[in-house]
Amino acid sequence: ELQPSEVTLGSLVKCCARWQQALQLLTQMVNADFAVNSVVLNSIVKACSSAMRWEVAMWLLDNAQQFAVEADVVTYTAAISSFAPGYWDSALAVFDAMRASRIEADGIAWSSLVTACSQTWEVACALLRSMPQSSIQPDIVCLNAALKACEVSSVWDQGLALLASKQSPSLVTFNTAISACAKAQEWQWSLQLLKDMVLEQVVADAATFNAAISATEKKWQICLALWQEMPKIQLQRDVTTLTSAVSACAGATQFPNAVALLFDAETALGPNAVTYAKLLSFETNLSS
């Protein structure tokens, strides 16, 4: 019976996206007394990272020397990426361990760390600001992750400060910042960011307008103006757009406009239960 060779198993590991299968191949290699190199180990850790199986990724990292492999920046970066945002302190510990091992963190490692800390805005922003001290300039992935942390924590002013300090923001950058302003009901800043997008030559998409419309729910005229602008620039409105526009009109007791939106959009968008609940809640509050 033919047995797979060392080269064959190593190649299979590198192509394997499922962590369980990758571990089985690793077991076969060890049992056959085949050499496990850094490429093989890193491929398995990356597979674990993609599945968010941080326990397995950390076991591989901690036991790399058992396979006669020295963990490198790729190994550590993949292990950091395996942590969900709620485990940011563990991601930081792995990053610190990497630097303690005299392995220099590159831009990808920093990006992975900031992303892992994207639910803790103080940590994410502090990491972003500390990167130049390590001769690493934050890339757009780092910026967007830190902005996302600001959005989640509703610290829109911190997000705007980050945005102002960086060059060449992307569409995702602007959308995240506008969404953060929307959550804080800072509609003026949302509109300013829309203007900034034009200056930066960043083309808005439906998500941009949905966030801006949500931010202007208490300014129904502006909200409707944004609603009407979308088809003019060939952007498709969806049920999220409709719900925010209906909420804006109903909240300002502009019920004819709210109902008109429902009838105009009913066939194309299909208002959902949330859309009607928004309208009914304002009508109930008004009559009570």
PDB file of C-alpha atoms in Angstrom:
ATOM      1  CA  GLU A   1       0.000   0.000   0.000  1.00  0.00           C
ATOM      2  CA  LEU A   2       1.350   3.369  -1.040  1.00  0.00           C
ATOM      3  CA  GLN A   3       1.880   5.875   1.755  1.00  0.00           C
ATOM      4  CA  PRO A   4       1.892   9.633   1.189  1.00  0.00           C
ATOM      5  CA  SER A   5       5.346  11.143   1.191  1.00  0.00           C
ATOM      6  CA  GLU A   6       6.640  13.975   3.342  1.00  0.00           C
ATOM      7  CA  VAL A   7       6.327  16.397   0.407  1.00  0.00           C
ATOM      8  CA  THR A   8       2.779  15.254  -0.347  1.00  0.00           C
ATOM      9  CA  LEU A   9       1.565  15.697   3.236  1.00  0.00           C
ATOM     10  CA  GLY A  10       3.290  19.069   3.531  1.00  0.00           C
ATOM     11  CA  SER A  11       1.633  20.249   0.321  1.00  0.00           C
ATOM     12  CA  LEU A  12      -1.769  19.015   1.503  1.00  0.00           C
ATOM     13  CA  VAL A  13      -1.404  20.930   4.774  1.00  0.00           C
ATOM     14  CA  LYS A  14      -0.588  24.151   2.916  1.00  0.00           C
ATOM     15  CA  CYS A  15      -3.744  23.757   0.806  1.00  0.00           C
ATOM     16  CA  CYS A  16      -5.985  22.712   3.687  1.00  0.00           C
ATOM     17  CA  ALA A  17      -8.462  25.348   4.867  1.00  0.00           C
ATOM     18  CA  ARG A  18     -10.191  23.219   7.521  1.00  0.00           C
ATOM     19  CA  TRP A  19      -8.355  23.131  10.804  1.00  0.00           C
ATOM     20  CA  GLN A  20      -9.466  19.618  11.782  1.00  0.00           C
ATOM     21  CA  GLN A  21      -8.121  18.135   8.560  1.00  0.00           C
ATOM     22  CA  ALA A  22      -4.923  20.155   8.891  1.00  0.00           C
ATOM     23  CA  LEU A  23      -4.372  18.725  12.376  1.00  0.00           C
ATOM     24  CA  GLN A  24      -4.973  15.198  11.092  1.00  0.00           C
ATOM     25  CA  LEU A  25      -2.341  15.724   8.417  1.00  0.00           C
ATOM     26  CA  LEU A  26       0.052  17.067  11.055  1.00  0.00           C
ATOM     27  CA  THR A  27      -0.531  13.928  13.131  1.00  0.00           C
ATOM     28  CA  GLN A  28       0.245  11.779  10.088  1.00  0.00           C
ATOM     29  CA  MET A  29       3.479  13.676   9.533  1.00  0.00           C
ATOM     30  CA  VAL A  30       4.563  13.292  13.161  1.00  0.00           C
ATOM     31  CA  ASN A  31       3.666   9.586  13.244  1.00  0.00           C
ATOM     32  CA  ALA A  32       5.643   9.022  10.056  1.00  0.00           C
ATOM     33  CA  ASP A  33       8.598  10.891  11.562  1.00  0.00           C
ATOM     34  CA  PHE A  34       8.440  13.473   8.782  1.00  0.00           C
ATOM     35  CA  ALA A  35       9.948  16.927   9.297  1.00  0.00           C
ATOM     36  CA  VAL A  36       7.506  19.716  10.119  1.00  0.00           C
ATOM     37  CA  ASN A  37       8.754  23.055   8.862  1.00  0.00           C
ATOM     38  CA  SER A  38       7.572  26.592   9.608  1.00  0.00           C
ATOM     39  CA  VAL A  39       5.461  26.756   6.443  1.00  0.00           C
ATOM     40  CA  VAL A  40       3.503  23.670   7.522  1.00  0.00           C
ATOM     41  CA  LEU A  41       3.059  24.909  11.085  1.00  0.00           C
ATOM     42  CA  ASN A  42       1.985  28.378   9.968  1.00  0.00           C
ATOM     43  CA  SER A  43      -0.536  26.929   7.527  1.00  0.00           C
ATOM     44  CA  ILE A  44      -2.189  24.971  10.350  1.00  0.00           C
ATOM     45  CA  VAL A  45      -2.229  27.958  12.705  1.00  0.00           C
ATOM     46  CA  LYS A  46      -3.779  30.072   9.936  1.00  0.00           C
ATOM     47  CA  ALA A  47      -6.483  27.440   9.418  1.00  0.00           C
ATOM     48  CA  CYS A  48      -7.232  27.565  13.155  1.00  0.00           C
ATOM     49  CA  SER A  49      -7.246  31.346  13.036  1.00  0.00           C
ATOM     50  CA  SER A  50      -9.796  31.400  10.205  1.00  0.00           C
ATOM     51  CA  ALA A  51     -12.070  29.198  12.320  1.00  0.00           C
ATOM     52  CA  MET A  52     -11.440  31.356  15.427  1.00  0.00           C
ATOM     53  CA  ARG A  53     -10.091  28.292  17.235  1.00  0.00           C
ATOM     54  CA  TRP A  54      -7.696  30.218  19.423  1.00  0.00           C
ATOM     55  CA  GLU A  55      -7.201  27.328  21.867  1.00  0.00           C
ATOM     56  CA  VAL A  56      -5.765  25.114  19.138  1.00  0.00           C
ATOM     57  CA  ALA A  57      -3.747  27.961  17.634  1.00  0.00           C
ATOM     58  CA  MET A  58      -2.211  28.711  21.025  1.00  0.00           C
ATOM     59  CA  TRP A  59      -1.436  25.028  21.639  1.00  0.00           C
ATOM     60  CA  LEU A  60       0.439  24.891  18.334  1.00  0.00           C
ATOM     61  CA  LEU A  61       2.304  28.086  19.161  1.00  0.00           C
ATOM     62  CA  ASP A  62       3.249  26.896  22.642  1.00  0.00           C
ATOM     63  CA  ASN A  63       4.378  23.494  21.346  1.00  0.00           C
ATOM     64  CA  ALA A  64       6.167  24.603  18.189  1.00  0.00           C
ATOM     65  CA  GLN A  65       9.517  23.484  19.573  1.00  0.00           C
ATOM     66  CA  GLN A  66       8.191  19.935  19.958  1.00  0.00           C
ATOM     67  CA  PHE A  67       8.016  19.871  16.169  1.00  0.00           C
ATOM     68  CA  ALA A  68      11.535  21.326  15.968  1.00  0.00           C
ATOM     69  CA  VAL A  69      10.099  24.544  14.522  1.00  0.00           C
ATOM     70  CA  GLU A  70      10.847  28.087  15.646  1.00  0.00           C
ATOM     71  CA  ALA A  71       7.708  30.224  15.699  1.00  0.00           C
ATOM     72  CA  ASP A  72       8.122  33.341  13.555  1.00  0.00           C
ATOM     73  CA  VAL A  73       6.168  36.548  13.004  1.00  0.00           C
ATOM     74  CA  VAL A  74       3.708  34.694  10.739  1.00  0.00           C
ATOM     75  CA  THR A  75       2.984  32.133  13.471  1.00  0.00           C
ATOM     76  CA  TYR A  76       2.396  34.778  16.106  1.00  0.00           C
ATOM     77  CA  THR A  77       0.292  36.936  13.776  1.00  0.00           C
ATOM     78  CA  ALA A  78      -1.969  34.012  12.907  1.00  0.00           C
ATOM     79  CA  ALA A  79      -2.347  33.204  16.614  1.00  0.00           C
ATOM     80  CA  ILE A  80      -3.274  36.832  17.360  1.00  0.00           C
ATOM     81  CA  SER A  81      -5.861  36.758  14.565  1.00  0.00           C
ATOM     82  CA  SER A  82      -7.506  33.699  16.105  1.00  0.00           C
ATOM     83  CA  PHE A  83      -8.874  35.730  19.020  1.00  0.00           C
ATOM     84  CA  ALA A  84     -12.325  37.242  18.810  1.00  0.00           C
ATOM     85  CA  PRO A  85     -12.496  40.943  19.812  1.00  0.00           C
ATOM     86  CA  GLY A  86     -13.706  39.989  23.291  1.00  0.00           C
ATOM     87  CA  TYR A  87     -10.337  38.323  23.962  1.00  0.00           C
ATOM     88  CA  TRP A  88      -8.239  41.404  23.242  1.00  0.00           C
ATOM     89  CA  ASP A  89      -6.175  40.959  26.422  1.00  0.00           C
ATOM     90  CA  SER A  90      -5.100  37.498  25.259  1.00  0.00           C
ATOM     91  CA  ALA A  91      -4.178  38.913  21.854  1.00  0.00           C
ATOM     92  CA  LEU A  92      -2.052  41.559  23.586  1.00  0.00           C
ATOM     93  CA  ALA A  93      -0.327  38.874  25.653  1.00  0.00           C
ATOM     94  CA  VAL A  94       0.625  36.949  22.505  1.00  0.00           C
ATOM     95  CA  PHE A  95       1.910  40.160  20.898  1.00  0.00           C
ATOM     96  CA  ASP A  96       4.018  40.916  23.968  1.00  0.00           C
ATOM     97  CA  ALA A  97       5.353  37.349  23.978  1.00  0.00           C
ATOM     98  CA  MET A  98       6.377  37.728  20.349  1.00  0.00           C
ATOM     99  CA  ARG A  99       8.339  40.894  21.087  1.00  0.00           C
ATOM    100  CA  ALA A 100       9.868  39.296  24.176  1.00  0.00           C
ATOM    101  CA  SER A 101      11.137  36.555  21.859  1.00  0.00           C
ATOM    102  CA  ARG A 102      12.930  39.284  19.871  1.00  0.00           C
ATOM    103  CA  ILE A 103      10.650  38.792  16.883  1.00  0.00           C
ATOM    104  CA  GLU A 104       9.952  42.123  15.227  1.00  0.00           C
ATOM    105  CA  ALA A 105       6.292  42.847  14.588  1.00  0.00           C
ATOM    106  CA  ASP A 106       5.470  43.887  11.031  1.00  0.00           C
ATOM    107  CA  GLY A 107       2.506  45.861   9.735  1.00  0.00           C
ATOM    108  CA  ILE A 108       0.348  42.747   9.397  1.00  0.00           C
ATOM    109  CA  ALA A 109       0.991  41.762  13.017  1.00  0.00           C
ATOM    110  CA  TRP A 110       0.042  45.251  14.200  1.00  0.00           C
ATOM    111  CA  SER A 111      -3.105  45.229  12.039  1.00  0.00           C
ATOM    112  CA  SER A 112      -4.124  41.865  13.479  1.00  0.00           C
ATOM    113  CA  LEU A 113      -3.627  43.162  17.007  1.00  0.00           C
ATOM    114  CA  VAL A 114      -5.617  46.365  16.486  1.00  0.00           C
ATOM    115  CA  THR A 115      -8.404  44.330  14.864  1.00  0.00           C
ATOM    116  CA  ALA A 116      -8.437  41.956  17.841  1.00  0.00           C
ATOM    117  CA  CYS A 117      -8.895  45.009  20.097  1.00  0.00           C
ATOM    118  CA  SER A 118     -11.703  46.496  18.002  1.00  0.00           C
ATOM    119  CA  GLN A 119     -14.230  46.351  20.857  1.00  0.00           C
ATOM    120  CA  THR A 120     -12.013  48.324  23.234  1.00  0.00           C
ATOM    121  CA  TRP A 121     -11.536  51.772  21.783  1.00  0.00           C
ATOM    122  CA  GLU A 122      -8.973  53.008  24.326  1.00  0.00           C
ATOM    123  CA  VAL A 123      -6.653  50.088  23.597  1.00  0.00           C
ATOM    124  CA  ALA A 124      -7.219  50.176  19.828  1.00  0.00           C
ATOM    125  CA  CYS A 125      -6.531  53.922  19.624  1.00  0.00           C
ATOM    126  CA  ALA A 126      -3.495  53.672  21.906  1.00  0.00           C
ATOM    127  CA  LEU A 127      -2.044  50.913  19.713  1.00  0.00           C
ATOM    128  CA  LEU A 128      -2.666  52.953  16.586  1.00  0.00           C
ATOM    129  CA  ARG A 129      -0.844  55.953  18.044  1.00  0.00           C
ATOM    130  CA  SER A 130       2.062  53.842  19.294  1.00  0.00           C
ATOM    131  CA  MET A 131       2.791  52.183  15.960  1.00  0.00           C
ATOM    132  CA  PRO A 132       5.088  54.941  14.590  1.00  0.00           C
ATOM    133  CA  GLN A 133       7.349  54.438  17.633  1.00  0.00           C
ATOM    134  CA  SER A 134       8.067  50.973  16.197  1.00  0.00           C
ATOM    135  CA  SER A 135       8.705  52.476  12.754  1.00  0.00           C
ATOM    136  CA  ILE A 136       5.407  51.076  11.484  1.00  0.00           C
ATOM    137  CA  GLN A 137       2.897  53.408   9.892  1.00  0.00           C
ATOM    138  CA  PRO A 138      -0.742  52.417  10.505  1.00  0.00           C
ATOM    139  CA  ASP A 139      -2.431  51.171   7.346  1.00  0.00           C
ATOM    140  CA  ILE A 140      -6.076  51.489   6.385  1.00  0.00           C
ATOM    141  CA  VAL A 141      -6.908  48.170   8.081  1.00  0.00           C
ATOM    142  CA  CYS A 142      -5.608  49.459  11.420  1.00  0.00           C
ATOM    143  CA  LEU A 143      -7.439  52.759  11.035  1.00  0.00           C
ATOM    144  CA  ASN A 144     -10.738  51.072  10.170  1.00  0.00           C
ATOM    145  CA  ALA A 145     -10.404  48.669  13.121  1.00  0.00           C
ATOM    146  CA  ALA A 146      -9.767  51.535  15.539  1.00  0.00           C
ATOM    147  CA  LEU A 147     -12.673  53.501  14.059  1.00  0.00           C
ATOM    148  CA  LYS A 148     -14.893  50.456  14.457  1.00  0.00           C
ATOM    149  CA  ALA A 149     -13.922  50.336  18.129  1.00  0.00           C
ATOM    150  CA  CYS A 150     -14.941  53.991  18.470  1.00  0.00           C
ATOM    151  CA  GLU A 151     -18.242  53.269  16.726  1.00  0.00           C
ATOM    152  CA  VAL A 152     -19.033  50.292  18.976  1.00  0.00           C
ATOM    153  CA  SER A 153     -18.320  52.390  22.080  1.00  0.00           C
ATOM    154  CA  SER A 154     -20.181  55.450  20.710  1.00  0.00           C
ATOM    155  CA  VAL A 155     -17.136  57.706  21.128  1.00  0.00           C
ATOM    156  CA  TRP A 156     -17.716  59.492  17.829  1.00  0.00           C
ATOM    157  CA  ASP A 157     -15.377  62.385  18.701  1.00  0.00           C
ATOM    158  CA  GLN A 158     -12.452  60.002  19.141  1.00  0.00           C
ATOM    159  CA  GLY A 159     -13.290  58.460  15.782  1.00  0.00           C
ATOM    160  CA  LEU A 160     -13.301  61.851  14.085  1.00  0.00           C
ATOM    161  CA  ALA A 161      -9.961  62.701  15.682  1.00  0.00           C
ATOM    162  CA  LEU A 162      -8.489  59.506  14.233  1.00  0.00           C
ATOM    163  CA  LEU A 163      -9.955  60.245  10.833  1.00  0.00           C
ATOM    164  CA  ALA A 164      -8.538  63.761  10.803  1.00  0.00           C
ATOM    165  CA  SER A 165      -5.052  62.518  11.656  1.00  0.00           C
ATOM    166  CA  LYS A 166      -4.752  60.023   8.793  1.00  0.00           C
ATOM    167  CA  GLN A 167      -4.260  60.345   5.069  1.00  0.00           C
ATOM    168  CA  SER A 168      -6.270  58.748   2.261  1.00  0.00           C
ATOM    169  CA  PRO A 169      -9.257  57.349   4.179  1.00  0.00           C
ATOM    170  CA  SER A 170     -11.209  54.619   2.387  1.00  0.00           C
ATOM    171  CA  LEU A 171     -14.922  54.080   1.841  1.00  0.00           C
ATOM    172  CA  VAL A 172     -15.014  51.731   4.844  1.00  0.00           C
ATOM    173  CA  THR A 173     -13.267  54.407   6.924  1.00  0.00           C
ATOM    174  CA  PHE A 174     -15.876  57.040   6.107  1.00  0.00           C
ATOM    175  CA  ASN A 175     -18.802  54.645   6.516  1.00  0.00           C
ATOM    176  CA  THR A 176     -17.578  53.591   9.949  1.00  0.00           C
ATOM    177  CA  ALA A 177     -17.104  57.216  11.026  1.00  0.00           C
ATOM    178  CA  ILE A 178     -20.563  58.236   9.747  1.00  0.00           C
ATOM    179  CA  SER A 179     -22.107  55.249  11.526  1.00  0.00           C
ATOM    180  CA  ALA A 180     -20.383  56.287  14.764  1.00  0.00           C
ATOM    181  CA  CYS A 181     -21.833  59.805  14.395  1.00  0.00           C
ATOM    182  CA  ALA A 182     -25.262  58.318  13.678  1.00  0.00           C
ATOM    183  CA  LYS A 183     -25.217  56.319  16.907  1.00  0.00           C
ATOM    184  CA  ALA A 184     -24.387  59.519  18.792  1.00  0.00           C
ATOM    185  CA  GLN A 185     -27.065  61.446  16.828  1.00  0.00           C
ATOM    186  CA  GLU A 186     -24.395  63.859  15.599  1.00  0.00           C
ATOM    187  CA  TRP A 187     -26.103  64.509  12.281  1.00  0.00           C
ATOM    188  CA  GLN A 188     -24.079  67.648  11.488  1.00  0.00           C
ATOM    189  CA  TRP A 189     -20.840  65.680  11.552  1.00  0.00           C
ATOM    190  CA  SER A 190     -22.373  62.956   9.402  1.00  0.00           C
ATOM    191  CA  LEU A 191     -23.202  65.529   6.738  1.00  0.00           C
ATOM    192  CA  GLN A 192     -19.723  67.035   7.040  1.00  0.00           C
ATOM    193  CA  LEU A 193     -18.204  63.622   6.450  1.00  0.00           C
ATOM    194  CA  LEU A 194     -20.321  63.248   3.312  1.00  0.00           C
ATOM    195  CA  LYS A 195     -18.826  66.505   2.064  1.00  0.00           C
ATOM    196  CA  ASP A 196     -15.335  65.335   3.029  1.00  0.00           C
ATOM    197  CA  MET A 197     -15.842  62.229   0.934  1.00  0.00           C
ATOM    198  CA  VAL A 198     -16.334  64.392  -2.139  1.00  0.00           C
ATOM    199  CA  LEU A 199     -13.136  66.316  -1.364  1.00  0.00           C
ATOM    200  CA  GLU A 200     -11.233  63.041  -0.875  1.00  0.00           C
ATOM    201  CA  GLN A 201     -12.774  61.649  -4.085  1.00  0.00           C
ATOM    202  CA  VAL A 202     -14.234  58.688  -2.233  1.00  0.00           C
ATOM    203  CA  VAL A 203     -17.478  57.522  -3.857  1.00  0.00           C
ATOM    204  CA  ALA A 204     -20.318  56.944  -1.398  1.00  0.00           C
ATOM    205  CA  ASP A 205     -22.328  53.725  -1.486  1.00  0.00           C
ATOM    206  CA  ALA A 206     -25.725  52.697  -0.116  1.00  0.00           C
ATOM    207  CA  ALA A 207     -24.215  51.951   3.310  1.00  0.00           C
ATOM    208  CA  THR A 208     -22.899  55.529   3.448  1.00  0.00           C
ATOM    209  CA  PHE A 209     -26.334  56.999   2.825  1.00  0.00           C
ATOM    210  CA  ASN A 210     -28.046  54.541   5.162  1.00  0.00           C
ATOM    211  CA  ALA A 211     -25.761  55.663   7.983  1.00  0.00           C
ATOM    212  CA  ALA A 212     -26.265  59.348   7.141  1.00  0.00           C
ATOM    213  CA  ILE A 213     -30.054  58.951   6.914  1.00  0.00           C
ATOM    214  CA  SER A 214     -30.032  57.186  10.277  1.00  0.00           C
ATOM    215  CA  ALA A 215     -28.022  60.096  11.706  1.00  0.00           C
ATOM    216  CA  THR A 216     -30.573  62.640  10.441  1.00  0.00           C
ATOM    217  CA  GLU A 217     -33.676  60.892  11.741  1.00  0.00           C
ATOM    218  CA  LYS A 218     -34.488  63.951  13.878  1.00  0.00           C
ATOM    219  CA  LYS A 219     -34.137  66.263  10.859  1.00  0.00           C
ATOM    220  CA  TRP A 220     -36.783  64.875   8.557  1.00  0.00           C
ATOM    221  CA  GLN A 221     -36.245  67.398   5.731  1.00  0.00           C
ATOM    222  CA  ILE A 222     -32.555  66.493   5.490  1.00  0.00           C
ATOM    223  CA  CYS A 223     -33.405  62.827   5.810  1.00  0.00           C
ATOM    224  CA  LEU A 224     -35.836  63.039   2.895  1.00  0.00           C
ATOM    225  CA  ALA A 225     -33.318  65.003   0.832  1.00  0.00           C
ATOM    226  CA  LEU A 226     -30.797  62.200   1.290  1.00  0.00           C
ATOM    227  CA  TRP A 227     -33.491  59.632   0.459  1.00  0.00           C
ATOM    228  CA  GLN A 228     -34.294  61.471  -2.783  1.00  0.00           C
ATOM    229  CA  GLU A 229     -30.606  61.873  -3.668  1.00  0.00           C
ATOM    230  CA  MET A 230     -29.858  58.149  -3.708  1.00  0.00           C
ATOM    231  CA  PRO A 231     -31.545  57.198  -7.008  1.00  0.00           C
ATOM    232  CA  LYS A 232     -30.073  60.311  -8.639  1.00  0.00           C
ATOM    233  CA  ILE A 233     -26.588  58.912  -8.106  1.00  0.00           C
ATOM    234  CA  GLN A 234     -27.725  55.375  -8.945  1.00  0.00           C
ATOM    235  CA  LEU A 235     -27.689  53.982  -5.409  1.00  0.00           C
ATOM    236  CA  GLN A 236     -30.195  51.282  -4.499  1.00  0.00           C
ATOM    237  CA  ARG A 237     -32.316  52.025  -1.445  1.00  0.00           C
ATOM    238  CA  ASP A 238     -33.153  49.117   0.857  1.00  0.00           C
ATOM    239  CA  VAL A 239     -35.424  48.398   3.802  1.00  0.00           C
ATOM    240  CA  THR A 240     -32.882  49.958   6.204  1.00  0.00           C
ATOM    241  CA  THR A 241     -33.035  53.206   4.240  1.00  0.00           C
ATOM    242  CA  LEU A 242     -36.816  53.106   4.230  1.00  0.00           C
ATOM    243  CA  THR A 243     -37.130  52.401   7.944  1.00  0.00           C
ATOM    244  CA  SER A 244     -34.887  55.345   8.875  1.00  0.00           C
ATOM    245  CA  ALA A 245     -36.739  57.697   6.536  1.00  0.00           C
ATOM    246  CA  VAL A 246     -40.143  56.581   7.846  1.00  0.00           C
ATOM    247  CA  SER A 247     -38.901  56.986  11.423  1.00  0.00           C
ATOM    248  CA  ALA A 248     -37.701  60.522  10.667  1.00  0.00           C
ATOM    249  CA  CYS A 249     -41.024  61.578   9.181  1.00  0.00           C
ATOM    250  CA  ALA A 250     -43.130  59.878  11.842  1.00  0.00           C
ATOM    251  CA  GLY A 251     -40.985  61.326  14.624  1.00  0.00           C
ATOM    252  CA  ALA A 252     -41.625  64.814  13.298  1.00  0.00           C
ATOM    253  CA  THR A 253     -45.368  64.029  13.006  1.00  0.00           C
ATOM    254  CA  GLN A 254     -45.023  64.130   9.231  1.00  0.00           C
ATOM    255  CA  PHE A 255     -47.316  61.139   8.882  1.00  0.00           C
ATOM    256  CA  PRO A 256     -48.460  61.882   5.304  1.00  0.00           C
ATOM    257  CA  ASN A 257     -44.820  61.814   4.209  1.00  0.00           C
ATOM    258  CA  ALA A 258     -44.166  58.636   6.184  1.00  0.00           C
ATOM    259  CA  VAL A 259     -47.168  56.872   4.663  1.00  0.00           C
ATOM    260  CA  ALA A 260     -46.216  58.137   1.201  1.00  0.00           C
ATOM    261  CA  LEU A 261     -42.785  56.577   1.606  1.00  0.00           C
ATOM    262  CA  LEU A 262     -44.372  53.261   2.482  1.00  0.00           C
ATOM    263  CA  PHE A 263     -46.635  53.289  -0.561  1.00  0.00           C
ATOM    264  CA  ASP A 264     -43.873  54.467  -2.893  1.00  0.00           C
ATOM    265  CA  ALA A 265     -41.433  51.848  -1.698  1.00  0.00           C
ATOM    266  CA  GLU A 266     -43.730  48.955  -0.762  1.00  0.00           C
ATOM    267  CA  THR A 267     -43.384  47.032  -4.005  1.00  0.00           C
ATOM    268  CA  ALA A 268     -39.638  47.492  -4.453  1.00  0.00           C
ATOM    269  CA  LEU A 269     -38.418  47.331  -0.849  1.00  0.00           C
ATOM    270  CA  GLY A 270     -41.000  45.383   1.104  1.00  0.00           C
ATOM    271  CA  PRO A 271     -41.211  47.200   4.455  1.00  0.00           C
ATOM    272  CA  ASN A 272     -40.646  44.821   7.354  1.00  0.00           C
ATOM    273  CA  ALA A 273     -42.099  44.656  10.848  1.00  0.00           C
ATOM    274  CA  VAL A 274     -39.546  47.157  12.155  1.00  0.00           C
ATOM    275  CA  THR A 275     -40.607  49.715   9.538  1.00  0.00           C
ATOM    276  CA  TYR A 276     -44.270  49.522  10.519  1.00  0.00           C
ATOM    277  CA  ALA A 277     -43.418  49.425  14.228  1.00  0.00           C
ATOM    278  CA  LYS A 278     -41.552  52.735  13.875  1.00  0.00           C
ATOM    279  CA  LEU A 279     -44.590  54.355  12.295  1.00  0.00           C
ATOM    280  CA  LEU A 280     -47.084  52.901  14.756  1.00  0.00           C
ATOM    281  CA  SER A 281     -44.998  53.774  17.828  1.00  0.00           C
ATOM    282  CA  PHE A 282     -44.971  57.467  16.975  1.00  0.00           C
ATOM    283  CA  GLU A 283     -48.641  57.458  16.104  1.00  0.00           C
ATOM    284  CA  THR A 284     -49.484  55.749  19.428  1.00  0.00           C
ATOM    285  CA  ASN A 285     -47.370  58.226  21.411  1.00  0.00           C
ATOM    286  CA  LEU A 286     -49.073  61.147  19.660  1.00  0.00           C
ATOM    287  CA  SER A 287     -52.594  59.928  20.374  1.00  0.00           C
ATOM    288  CA  SER A 288     -51.902  59.004  24.024  1.00  0.00           C
TER     289      SER A 288
END
